[in-house]
Coordinates of C-alpha atoms in Angstrom, one line a residue:
P4 CA -4.6 17.4 4.2
Y5 CA -7.3 16.1 2.3
Y6 CA -10.7 16.2 3.6
V7 CA -12.9 13.2 3.3
D8 CA -16.3 12.0 4.5
L9 CA -16.4 8.7 6.3
N10 CA -17.0 5.5 4.0
Q11 CA -16.1 7.8 0.9
N12 CA -13.7 6.2 -1.6
L13 CA -10.1 7.5 -2.0
Y14 CA -8.1 6.5 -4.9
L15 CA -4.2 7.0 -4.8
E16 CA -1.5 6.7 -7.5
A17 CA 2.2 6.6 -7.3
S18 CA 4.4 6.8 -9.8
L19 CA 8.2 6.8 -10.7
Q20 CA 9.8 9.7 -12.5
T21 CA 11.8 8.2 -14.6
S22 CA 11.8 7.4 -18.3
D23 CA 13.2 3.8 -17.9
P24 CA 10.1 1.6 -19.0
N25 CA 12.0 -1.4 -17.7
L26 CA 10.7 -0.4 -14.2
L27 CA 8.1 -2.1 -12.4
L28 CA 6.4 -0.2 -9.3
F29 CA 4.5 -2.5 -6.6
V30 CA 2.4 -1.5 -3.3
D31 CA 4.1 -4.1 -0.6
T32 CA 2.5 -1.9 2.5
C33 CA 0.3 0.4 3.3
V34 CA -0.3 1.7 7.1
A35 CA -2.9 4.2 8.6
S36 CA -2.2 5.5 11.9
P37 CA -3.7 8.5 14.0
D38 CA -0.1 10.2 14.3
P39 CA 1.9 10.9 11.7
N40 CA 5.0 10.5 13.4
N41 CA 4.2 6.8 14.9
F42 CA 3.2 4.3 12.5
K43 CA 3.8 0.9 14.8
T44 CA 1.8 1.5 18.1
L45 CA -2.0 2.7 16.9
T46 CA -2.2 1.3 13.6
Y47 CA -4.4 -0.1 10.8
D48 CA -3.2 -2.1 7.8
L49 CA -4.9 -1.8 4.2
V50 CA -1.8 -3.8 2.6
R51 CA 0.5 -5.8 4.3
R52 CA 3.3 -7.8 2.5
G53 CA 1.3 -7.6 -0.9
C54 CA -1.6 -9.0 1.2
A55 CA -5.1 -6.4 1.2
K56 CA -5.7 -6.4 4.8
D57 CA -8.9 -4.3 4.4
S58 CA -11.7 -5.5 2.5
T59 CA -12.4 -2.2 0.7
Y60 CA -8.6 -2.0 -0.5
F61 CA -8.3 -2.9 -4.1
S62 CA -5.5 -2.4 -6.6
Y63 CA -6.4 -0.7 -10.2
Y64 CA -4.9 -1.5 -13.5
S65 CA -2.2 1.0 -15.0
P66 CA -0.8 1.0 -18.5
R67 CA 2.1 1.7 -17.3
S68 CA 4.3 -0.1 -15.2
S69 CA 5.8 2.5 -13.1
V70 CA 2.6 3.5 -12.0
A71 CA 0.6 1.8 -9.1
R72 CA -3.0 2.7 -8.4
F73 CA -4.8 1.8 -5.3
G74 CA -8.0 2.7 -3.4
F75 CA -9.8 2.3 -0.3
N76 CA -12.9 3.6 1.6
S77 CA -12.2 6.4 4.4
F78 CA -12.5 5.6 7.9
S79 CA -11.6 6.6 11.3
F80 CA -9.9 5.4 14.2
V81 CA -12.7 5.3 17.0
N82 CA -14.1 8.3 16.1
R83 CA -11.4 10.0 18.6
Y84 CA -9.0 11.2 16.1
P85 CA -9.6 13.9 13.7
S86 CA -7.1 12.7 11.3
V87 CA -5.7 9.6 9.7
Y88 CA -1.7 9.2 8.2
L89 CA -1.0 6.9 5.8
A90 CA 2.5 5.4 5.3
C91 CA 3.0 3.4 2.1
E92 CA 5.9 1.2 1.1
L93 CA 6.6 0.4 -2.7
V94 CA 8.9 -1.6 -4.2
V95 CA 11.0 -0.9 -7.1
C96 CA 11.6 -4.1 -9.9
R97 CA 13.2 -4.7 -13.0
S98 CA 10.5 -5.4 -15.9
Y99 CA 10.0 -9.4 -16.4
D100 CA 12.4 -9.9 -13.5
Y101 CA 9.7 -12.9 -12.4
S102 CA 12.0 -13.7 -9.3
S103 CA 11.5 -9.9 -7.9
R104 CA 9.6 -9.1 -5.1
C105 CA 6.9 -7.3 -7.4
Y106 CA 5.9 -10.5 -9.0
Q107 CA 5.7 -12.5 -6.0
G108 CA 2.4 -11.0 -4.8
C109 CA 0.7 -11.8 -1.7
L110 CA 3.1 -12.8 1.0
S111 CA 1.1 -14.4 3.5
R112 CA 3.6 -16.2 5.7
F113 CA 7.3 -15.6 6.5
K114 CA 10.0 -17.6 5.3
R115 CA 11.9 -19.5 8.1
N116 CA 15.5 -20.7 7.8
V117 CA 15.3 -24.4 8.6
G118 CA 18.2 -25.2 10.9
S119 CA 19.8 -28.4 12.0

């Protein structure tokens, strides 16, 4: 566990353990929950589908494409839960593949199939 005070800035970094310089890491979704085994019922979105959902969430510059850096302010779930757990989904893409998920950024809407 990592202990912090309320409203303290938290900084996170995820990195690929590879020597391939042609890979890119993208933070797609990060969800917080008071239950480490349930990220569906009582949750709080920090970032969803590449879109910041929390006003304190911020993506930081990284000199390497294989490293993703981000941060947010610590918070509690209605002051009833002593711990908050994070689950994040990151995407690995080929650098300069501009059609990949990493280059699409924030996807605010789902695409629908147009049927007959």
